[in-house]
XYZ file of C-alpha atoms in Angstrom:
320
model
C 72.103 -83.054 -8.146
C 76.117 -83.567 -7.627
C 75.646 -86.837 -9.218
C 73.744 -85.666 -11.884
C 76.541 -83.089 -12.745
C 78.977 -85.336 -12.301
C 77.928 -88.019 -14.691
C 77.443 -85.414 -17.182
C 80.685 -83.684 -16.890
C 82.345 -87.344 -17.590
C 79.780 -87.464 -20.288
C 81.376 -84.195 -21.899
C 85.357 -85.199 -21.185
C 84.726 -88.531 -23.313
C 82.948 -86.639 -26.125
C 85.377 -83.716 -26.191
C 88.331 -86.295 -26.106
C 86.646 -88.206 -29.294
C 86.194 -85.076 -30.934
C 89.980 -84.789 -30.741
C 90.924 -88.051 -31.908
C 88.611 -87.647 -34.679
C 89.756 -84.291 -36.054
C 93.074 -84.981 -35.940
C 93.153 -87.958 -37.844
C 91.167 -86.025 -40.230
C 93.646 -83.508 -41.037
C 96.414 -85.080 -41.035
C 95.248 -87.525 -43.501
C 94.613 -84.377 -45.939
C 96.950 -84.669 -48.839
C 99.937 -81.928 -48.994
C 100.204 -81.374 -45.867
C 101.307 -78.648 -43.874
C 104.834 -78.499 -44.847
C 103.438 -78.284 -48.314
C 101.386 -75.146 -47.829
C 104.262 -73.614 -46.293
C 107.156 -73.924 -48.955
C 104.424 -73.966 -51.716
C 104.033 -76.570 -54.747
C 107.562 -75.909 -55.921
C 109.505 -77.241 -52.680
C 111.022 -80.401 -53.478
C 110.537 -83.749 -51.621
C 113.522 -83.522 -49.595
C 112.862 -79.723 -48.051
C 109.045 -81.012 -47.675
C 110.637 -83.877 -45.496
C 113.094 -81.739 -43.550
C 110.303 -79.669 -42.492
C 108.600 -82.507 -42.204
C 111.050 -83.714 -39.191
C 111.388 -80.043 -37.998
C 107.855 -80.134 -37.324
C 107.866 -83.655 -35.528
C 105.338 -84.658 -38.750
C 107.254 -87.557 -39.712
C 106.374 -89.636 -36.581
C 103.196 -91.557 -36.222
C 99.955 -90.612 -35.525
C 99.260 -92.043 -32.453
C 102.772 -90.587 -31.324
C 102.138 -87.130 -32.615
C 98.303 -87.015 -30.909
C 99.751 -88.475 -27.950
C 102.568 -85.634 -27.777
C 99.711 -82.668 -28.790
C 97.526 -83.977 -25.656
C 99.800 -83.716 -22.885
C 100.828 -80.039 -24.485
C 97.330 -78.982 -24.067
C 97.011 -80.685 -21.076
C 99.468 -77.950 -20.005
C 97.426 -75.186 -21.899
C 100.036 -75.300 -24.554
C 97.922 -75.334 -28.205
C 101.278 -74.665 -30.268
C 102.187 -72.350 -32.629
C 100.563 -71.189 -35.935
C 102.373 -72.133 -38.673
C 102.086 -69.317 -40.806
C 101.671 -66.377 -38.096
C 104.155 -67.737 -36.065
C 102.036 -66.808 -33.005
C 100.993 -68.787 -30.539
C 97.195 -70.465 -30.699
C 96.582 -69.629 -27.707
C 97.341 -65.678 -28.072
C 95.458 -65.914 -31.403
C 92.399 -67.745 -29.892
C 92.084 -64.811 -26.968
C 92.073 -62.268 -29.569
C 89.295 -63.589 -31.486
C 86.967 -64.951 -28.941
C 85.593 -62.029 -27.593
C 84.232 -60.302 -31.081
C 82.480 -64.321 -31.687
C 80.724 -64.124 -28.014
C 79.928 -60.438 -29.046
C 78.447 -61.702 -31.948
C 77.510 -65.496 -31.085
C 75.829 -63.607 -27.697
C 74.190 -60.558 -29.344
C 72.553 -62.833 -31.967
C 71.261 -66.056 -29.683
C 69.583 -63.115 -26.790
C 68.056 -60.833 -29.972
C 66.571 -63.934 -31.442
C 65.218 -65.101 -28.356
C 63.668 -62.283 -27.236
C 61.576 -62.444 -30.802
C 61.252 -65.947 -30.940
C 59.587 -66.561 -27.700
C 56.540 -64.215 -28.205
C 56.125 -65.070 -31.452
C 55.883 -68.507 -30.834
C 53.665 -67.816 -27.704
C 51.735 -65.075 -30.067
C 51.172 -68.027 -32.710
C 50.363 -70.350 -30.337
C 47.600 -68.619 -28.601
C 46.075 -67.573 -32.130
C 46.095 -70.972 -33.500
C 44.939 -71.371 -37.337
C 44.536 -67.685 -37.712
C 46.091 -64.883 -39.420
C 49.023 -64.237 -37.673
C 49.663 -67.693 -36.860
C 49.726 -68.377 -40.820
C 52.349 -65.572 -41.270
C 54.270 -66.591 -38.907
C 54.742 -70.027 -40.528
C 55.369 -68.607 -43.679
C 57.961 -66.222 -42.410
C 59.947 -69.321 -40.152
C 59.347 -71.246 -43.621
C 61.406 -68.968 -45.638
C 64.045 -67.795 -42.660
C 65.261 -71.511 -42.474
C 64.936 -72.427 -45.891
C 67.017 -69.633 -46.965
C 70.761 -70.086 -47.516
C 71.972 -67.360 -44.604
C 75.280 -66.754 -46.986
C 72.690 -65.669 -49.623
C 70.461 -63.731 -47.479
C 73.960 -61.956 -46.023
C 74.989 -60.829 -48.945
C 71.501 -59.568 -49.814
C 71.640 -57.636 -46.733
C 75.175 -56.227 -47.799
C 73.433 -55.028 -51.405
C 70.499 -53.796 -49.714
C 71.623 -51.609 -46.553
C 75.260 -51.536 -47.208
C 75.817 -50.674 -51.416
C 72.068 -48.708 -51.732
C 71.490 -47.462 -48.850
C 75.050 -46.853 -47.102
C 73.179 -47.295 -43.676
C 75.854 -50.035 -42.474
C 79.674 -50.936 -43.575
C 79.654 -53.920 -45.669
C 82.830 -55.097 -44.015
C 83.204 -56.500 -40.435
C 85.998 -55.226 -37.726
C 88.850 -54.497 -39.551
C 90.891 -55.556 -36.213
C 90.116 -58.027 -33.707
C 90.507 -55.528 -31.092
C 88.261 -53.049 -32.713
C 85.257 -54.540 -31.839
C 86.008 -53.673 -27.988
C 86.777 -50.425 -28.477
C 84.328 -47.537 -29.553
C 80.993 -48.653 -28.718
C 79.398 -47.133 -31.794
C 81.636 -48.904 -34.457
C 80.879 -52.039 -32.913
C 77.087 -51.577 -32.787
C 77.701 -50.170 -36.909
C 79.705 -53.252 -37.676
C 77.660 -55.640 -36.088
C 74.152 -54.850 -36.806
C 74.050 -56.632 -40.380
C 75.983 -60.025 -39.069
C 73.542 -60.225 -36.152
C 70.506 -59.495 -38.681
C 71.812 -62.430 -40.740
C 72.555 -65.057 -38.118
C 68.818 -63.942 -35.963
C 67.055 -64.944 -38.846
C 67.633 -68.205 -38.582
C 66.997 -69.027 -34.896
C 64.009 -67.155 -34.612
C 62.650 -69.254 -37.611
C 63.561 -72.325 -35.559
C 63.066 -71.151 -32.397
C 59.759 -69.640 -32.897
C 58.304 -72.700 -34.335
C 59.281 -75.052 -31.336
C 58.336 -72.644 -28.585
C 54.755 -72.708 -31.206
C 54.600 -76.203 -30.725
C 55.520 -76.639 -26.910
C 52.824 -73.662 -26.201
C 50.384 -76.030 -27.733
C 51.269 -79.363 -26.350
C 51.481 -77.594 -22.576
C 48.089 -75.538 -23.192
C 46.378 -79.324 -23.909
C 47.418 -80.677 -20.657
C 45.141 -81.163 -17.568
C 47.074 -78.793 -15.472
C 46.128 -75.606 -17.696
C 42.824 -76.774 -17.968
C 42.381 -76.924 -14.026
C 44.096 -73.725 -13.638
C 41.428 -72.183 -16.411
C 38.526 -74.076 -14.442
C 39.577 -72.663 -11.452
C 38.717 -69.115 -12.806
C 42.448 -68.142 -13.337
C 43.056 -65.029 -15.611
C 44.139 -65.901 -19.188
C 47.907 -64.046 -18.957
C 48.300 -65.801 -15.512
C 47.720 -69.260 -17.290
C 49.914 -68.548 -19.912
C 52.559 -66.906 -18.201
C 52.557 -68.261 -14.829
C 52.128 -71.908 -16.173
C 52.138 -72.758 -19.491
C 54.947 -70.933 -20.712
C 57.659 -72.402 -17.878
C 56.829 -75.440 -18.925
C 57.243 -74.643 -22.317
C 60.369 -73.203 -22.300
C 62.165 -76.684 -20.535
C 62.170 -78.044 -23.973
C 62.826 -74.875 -25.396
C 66.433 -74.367 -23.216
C 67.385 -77.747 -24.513
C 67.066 -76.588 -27.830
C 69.242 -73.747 -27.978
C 71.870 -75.882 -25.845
C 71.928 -78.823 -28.702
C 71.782 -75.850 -31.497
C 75.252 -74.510 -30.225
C 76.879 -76.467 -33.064
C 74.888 -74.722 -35.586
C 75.094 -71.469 -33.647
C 79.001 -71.573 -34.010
C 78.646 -72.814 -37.387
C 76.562 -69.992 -38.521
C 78.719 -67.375 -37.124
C 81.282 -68.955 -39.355
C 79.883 -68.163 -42.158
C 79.150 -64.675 -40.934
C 82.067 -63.718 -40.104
C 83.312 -65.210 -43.871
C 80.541 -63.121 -45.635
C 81.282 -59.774 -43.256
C 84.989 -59.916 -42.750
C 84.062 -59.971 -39.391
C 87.821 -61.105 -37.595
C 86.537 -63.741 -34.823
C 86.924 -66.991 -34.311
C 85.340 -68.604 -37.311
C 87.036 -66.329 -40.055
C 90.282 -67.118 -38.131
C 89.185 -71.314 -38.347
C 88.471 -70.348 -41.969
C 91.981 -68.843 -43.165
C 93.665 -71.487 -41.277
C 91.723 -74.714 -43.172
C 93.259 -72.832 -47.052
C 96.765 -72.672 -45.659
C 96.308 -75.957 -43.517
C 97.409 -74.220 -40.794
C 96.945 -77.345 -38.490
C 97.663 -76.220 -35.065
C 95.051 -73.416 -35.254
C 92.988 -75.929 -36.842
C 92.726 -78.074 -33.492
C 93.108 -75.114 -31.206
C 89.699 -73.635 -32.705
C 88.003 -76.871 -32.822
C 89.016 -77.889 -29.169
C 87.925 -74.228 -27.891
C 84.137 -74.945 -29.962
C 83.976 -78.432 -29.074
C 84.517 -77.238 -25.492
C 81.384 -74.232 -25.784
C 79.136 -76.954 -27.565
C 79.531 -79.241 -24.449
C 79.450 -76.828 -22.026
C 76.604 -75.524 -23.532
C 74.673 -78.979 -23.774
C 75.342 -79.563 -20.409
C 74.570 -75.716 -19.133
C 71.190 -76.882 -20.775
C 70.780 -80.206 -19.413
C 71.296 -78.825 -15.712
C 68.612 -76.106 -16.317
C 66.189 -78.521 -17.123
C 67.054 -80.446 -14.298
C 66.731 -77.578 -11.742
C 63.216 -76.630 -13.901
C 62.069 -80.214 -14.137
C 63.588 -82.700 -10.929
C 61.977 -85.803 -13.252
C 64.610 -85.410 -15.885
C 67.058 -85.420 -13.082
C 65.798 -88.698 -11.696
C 64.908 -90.041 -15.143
C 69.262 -89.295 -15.877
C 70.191 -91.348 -12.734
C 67.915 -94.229 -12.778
């Protein structure tokens, strides 16, 4: 098992440092520049270049990547450009209301998603099982910008049941307990939709693969109550492929609070990644990417070592 975590721990260092090497080319090969959304389209070329060398902007790439490595190396992420804050400081105010969020969201549609997709499994071809795919069908066909706005019309401007704005203050959503179950209740509705769409149809067809195998069919031979052979051994198995699932759809997850927190106002990490990319804000930029990067492979592997625990084949399988 140590070697297993091991090699996948390397795994995760190479793809987080690739993920670095990538994004920062990729912004700094974005025309204008920082120093350009700074002193606005007006600045001429010399005060663009002093800030330029102020900045340490003018030296090459490899240089400048190099230098913004070892600094985080140290745990230093720099200094917003335009708040004149440090990343770091910004990045611990907005990451708890995104777990809030992220966390509140990924356990809600869970807890749907799994029954459902046992529920539709076990009542294969039938009513409910034929609703069920039509409502997965539209939850991830449906642009969830569109469908968050629609829930801002419907139970914010009509019905005044929820505040069409997010957390006014990053702190705010740690405070009063009732505010943040008020201001959260629409971005979780918008982001749940989604997963349990996905979700529901993969733990669907898992259910169905595991309830073919020769294992449930022994167990049922054997005179084993129905809830016991789904419970006790169909859905574990199940749910090994399932926990992979949700650890590759991090990305997505992240993604998808991103636009959430656009839509709602909602001040966490993605709205924060959001006003940064208009003002090219670089700095924050990599901080926030480095920080998601880092939960998407933490998460992968968090799911990869479940499986191994639940499964000791995929562990061997890994090291062979």
């Amino acid at each position: 098992m140590l070697r297993f975590l091991v090699r996948r721990l390397g795994q995760g260092i190479g793809v987080l440092l690739g993920l670095t090497i990538v994004t920062f080319l990729f912004l700094h090969m974005l025309p204008g520049g920082p120093a350009r959304a700074l002193l606005g389209a007006k600045a001429t070329p010399e005060t663009v270049a002093a800030l330029n060398r102020s900045l340490g902007l003018d030296r090459p790439l490899p240089v400048q990547y190099l230098q913004w490595l070892g600094r985080l190396l140290h745990g230093d992420l720099g200094e917003s450009y335009q708040q004149g804050q440090s990343v770091g400081s910004l990045l611990a105010q907005r990451l708890p209301p995104t777990l809030l969020l992220v966390g509140t969201a990924v356990v809600l549609s869970l807890l749907i998603a799994i029954p459902l997709g046992v529920y539709q499994a076990t009542h294969r071809n039938r009513l409910g099982d034929y609703l069920g795919t039509l409502g997965g069908l539209l939850g991830y066909s449906m642009p969830v910008f569109w469908f968050g706005l629609l829930l801002i019309m419907v139970f914010s401007l009509n019905l005044d049941w929820f505040p069409a704005g997010g957390i006014v203050s990053p702190r705010q959503s740690m405070g009063d307990v009732t505010a943040r179950v008020q201001h959260l209740v629409l971005p979780v509705a918008m982001l749940s939709v989604a997963y349990v769409a996905t979700w529901s149809r993969y733990v669907r067809a898992s259910m169905l693969d595991v309830l073919g195998q020769d294992f449930v069919r022994m167990a049922e031979a054997k005179g084993a109550k129905r809830s016991r052979v789904l419970y006790a051994h169909a859905l574990p198995n199940a749910l090994i492929s399932t926990v992979t699932l949700v650890g590759t759809s991090l990305p997505f997850v992240l993604s998808g609070s991103l636009v959430a927190e656009v839509v709602f106002n909602y001040q966490g990490m993605g709205l924060l990644f959001w006003n940064a990319a208009q003002v090219k804000d670089f700095p924050v930029l990599m901080g926030t990417v480095v920080l998601l990067g880092f939960a998407t492979v933490a998460g992968s592997i968090l799911a990869d070592v479940v499986n191994a625990v639940l499964d000791p084949r995929i562990r061997r399988r890994s090291l062979a």
